[in-house]
CSV table of C-alpha atoms in Angstrom, one decimal:
chain,number,residue,atom,x,y,z
A,172,MET,CA,-196.2,175.9,34.6
A,173,ASN,CA,-199.8,175.9,35.8
A,174,ALA,CA,-201.1,176.3,39.3
A,175,VAL,CA,-204.6,176.0,40.9
A,176,ASP,CA,-206.1,178.1,43.6
A,177,THR,CA,-208.0,176.8,46.6
A,178,ASN,CA,-211.4,177.2,45.0
A,179,VAL,CA,-210.5,174.6,42.3
A,180,LEU,CA,-209.6,172.0,44.9
A,181,VAL,CA,-212.6,172.8,47.1
A,182,TYR,CA,-215.1,172.6,44.2
A,183,ALA,CA,-213.6,169.3,43.2
A,184,VAL,CA,-214.8,167.7,46.5
A,185,ASP,CA,-217.9,169.9,47.1
A,186,ALA,CA,-221.0,167.9,46.2
A,187,THR,CA,-223.3,170.8,47.0
A,188,GLU,CA,-222.0,172.5,43.8
A,189,PRO,CA,-222.4,169.7,41.2
A,190,THR,CA,-221.7,171.9,38.1
A,191,LYS,CA,-218.6,173.4,39.6
A,192,GLN,CA,-217.5,170.0,41.0
A,193,ALA,CA,-217.6,168.5,37.5
A,194,ARG,CA,-215.7,171.4,36.0
A,195,ALA,CA,-213.1,171.4,38.8
A,196,THR,CA,-212.6,167.7,38.5
A,197,ALA,CA,-212.3,168.0,34.7
A,198,ILE,CA,-209.8,170.9,34.8
A,199,LEU,CA,-207.6,169.0,37.3
A,200,GLY,CA,-207.6,166.0,35.0
A,201,GLU,CA,-206.8,168.1,32.0
A,202,LEU,CA,-204.0,170.0,33.8
A,203,SER,CA,-202.4,166.8,35.0
A,204,GLN,CA,-202.3,165.4,31.5
A,205,ARG,CA,-200.5,168.4,29.9
A,206,ASP,CA,-196.8,168.6,29.3
A,207,GLU,CA,-196.6,171.8,31.4
A,208,GLN,CA,-196.2,170.9,35.1
A,209,LEU,CA,-199.1,171.4,37.5
A,210,VAL,CA,-198.1,172.7,40.9
A,211,VAL,CA,-200.0,173.6,44.1
A,212,PRO,CA,-198.8,176.7,45.9
A,213,TRP,CA,-198.3,176.2,49.7
A,214,GLN,CA,-201.0,178.8,50.4
A,215,THR,CA,-203.5,176.8,48.3
A,216,ALA,CA,-202.6,173.6,50.1
A,217,VAL,CA,-203.1,175.1,53.6
A,218,GLU,CA,-206.3,176.9,52.6
A,219,PHE,CA,-207.7,173.6,51.2
A,220,LEU,CA,-206.8,171.9,54.5
A,221,ALA,CA,-208.5,174.7,56.5
A,222,CYS,CA,-211.7,174.3,54.4
A,223,LEU,CA,-211.7,170.5,54.9
A,224,ARG,CA,-211.2,171.0,58.7
A,225,ARG,CA,-214.1,173.4,58.8
A,226,TRP,CA,-216.3,170.8,57.0
A,227,GLU,CA,-215.1,168.3,59.6
A,228,ASN,CA,-216.2,170.6,62.4
A,229,GLU,CA,-219.6,171.0,60.7
A,230,SER,CA,-219.9,167.2,60.3
A,231,ARG,CA,-220.0,167.4,56.5
A,232,ILE,CA,-217.0,165.1,56.2
A,233,THR,CA,-215.0,162.8,58.5
A,234,ARG,CA,-211.3,163.0,59.4
A,235,ASP,CA,-210.8,160.0,57.2
A,236,ASP,CA,-212.4,162.0,54.3
A,237,THR,CA,-210.0,164.9,55.0
A,238,HIS,CA,-207.0,162.6,54.9
A,239,ALA,CA,-208.2,160.9,51.7
A,240,TYR,CA,-208.8,164.3,49.9
A,241,LEU,CA,-205.3,165.5,50.9
A,242,ILE,CA,-203.8,162.3,49.5
A,243,ASP,CA,-205.9,162.5,46.4
A,244,PHE,CA,-205.3,166.1,45.6
A,245,LEU,CA,-201.9,167.0,47.0
A,246,ALA,CA,-199.8,163.8,46.6
A,247,VAL,CA,-199.2,164.1,42.9
A,248,PRO,CA,-198.6,167.7,41.9
A,249,PRO,CA,-195.7,169.1,43.8
A,250,ILE,CA,-196.3,171.8,46.4
A,251,VAL,CA,-194.3,174.9,45.8
A,252,PHE,CA,-193.1,177.1,48.7
A,253,PRO,CA,-192.5,180.8,48.5
A,254,SER,CA,-189.4,182.4,49.9
A,255,ILE,CA,-189.2,185.5,52.1
A,256,ALA,CA,-188.8,187.5,48.8
A,257,ALA,CA,-192.5,186.7,48.1
A,258,LEU,CA,-193.4,189.2,50.8
A,259,ASP,CA,-191.8,192.1,49.0
A,260,ILE,CA,-193.3,190.9,45.7
A,261,SER,CA,-196.7,190.7,47.4
A,262,LEU,CA,-196.5,194.2,48.7
A,263,ASP,CA,-195.7,195.5,45.3
A,264,LEU,CA,-198.5,193.6,43.6
A,265,SER,CA,-201.0,194.7,46.2
A,266,SER,CA,-200.1,198.3,45.7
A,267,ARG,CA,-200.0,198.2,41.9
A,268,TYR,CA,-203.1,196.1,41.3
A,269,SER,CA,-205.2,196.9,44.5
A,270,LEU,CA,-205.2,193.3,45.5
A,271,SER,CA,-206.1,191.8,48.8
A,272,HIS,CA,-203.2,190.5,51.0
A,273,TRP,CA,-204.0,186.8,50.3
A,274,ASP,CA,-204.5,187.3,46.5
A,275,SER,CA,-201.2,189.2,46.2
A,276,MET,CA,-199.4,186.5,48.3
A,277,LEU,CA,-200.7,183.8,46.0
A,278,LEU,CA,-199.6,185.7,42.9
A,279,ALA,CA,-196.2,186.5,44.4
A,280,ALA,CA,-195.6,182.8,45.1
A,281,CYS,CA,-196.7,182.0,41.5
A,282,ILE,CA,-194.3,184.6,40.1
A,283,GLU,CA,-191.5,183.5,42.2
A,284,THR,CA,-191.8,179.8,41.3
A,285,GLY,CA,-192.3,180.3,37.6
A,286,VAL,CA,-196.0,179.7,37.2
A,287,ASP,CA,-197.4,181.0,33.9
A,288,THR,CA,-201.1,180.4,34.5
A,289,LEU,CA,-203.1,180.4,37.6
A,290,TYR,CA,-206.6,178.8,37.6
A,291,THR,CA,-208.9,180.6,40.0
A,292,GLU,CA,-212.3,182.2,40.2
A,293,ASP,CA,-211.1,184.8,42.7
A,294,LEU,CA,-209.1,187.2,40.4
A,295,ASP,CA,-210.0,188.9,37.1
A,296,ALA,CA,-210.0,186.3,34.4
A,297,GLY,CA,-207.8,187.2,31.4
A,298,THR,CA,-205.7,189.5,33.4
A,299,THR,CA,-201.9,189.0,33.5
A,300,TYR,CA,-200.4,190.1,36.8
A,301,ASP,CA,-196.7,190.6,35.9
A,302,SER,CA,-195.9,187.1,34.4
A,303,VAL,CA,-198.9,185.2,35.7
A,304,GLN,CA,-202.1,185.0,33.5
A,305,VAL,CA,-205.3,184.3,35.4
A,306,VAL,CA,-207.9,181.8,34.0
A,307,ASN,CA,-211.3,181.3,35.5
A,308,PRO,CA,-212.1,177.6,34.7
A,309,PHE,CA,-215.7,178.1,35.8
A,310,VAL,CA,-216.9,180.6,33.1
């Protein structure tokens, strides 16, 4: 199973980063065509919404744009939710790998829901954190 981090969704709609926008759009298309399921962790979904709302406040996009982006990017891949056990997993990951709270929470949710590969630019590409391999789609 594959998952994407917030930065992949954000770059897919961010016209100020055309190279990354093209790559993010391509990777989302590629992942949606694979036999392996693509999922969006809950944390990714809410961080994406927070970014879109910030752009609304800055008048970069409208509320209708926000709604359209949410429909476009979050309607097809299922959103996976961590359980309370993810908190313990996160604490362990944070300690063993010196990760930030949010990075360890994202990885914990991925581990718990059976994600094999996480696409993100925020963690060390090529590293496997327990059962989750990190791939940076932008390098």
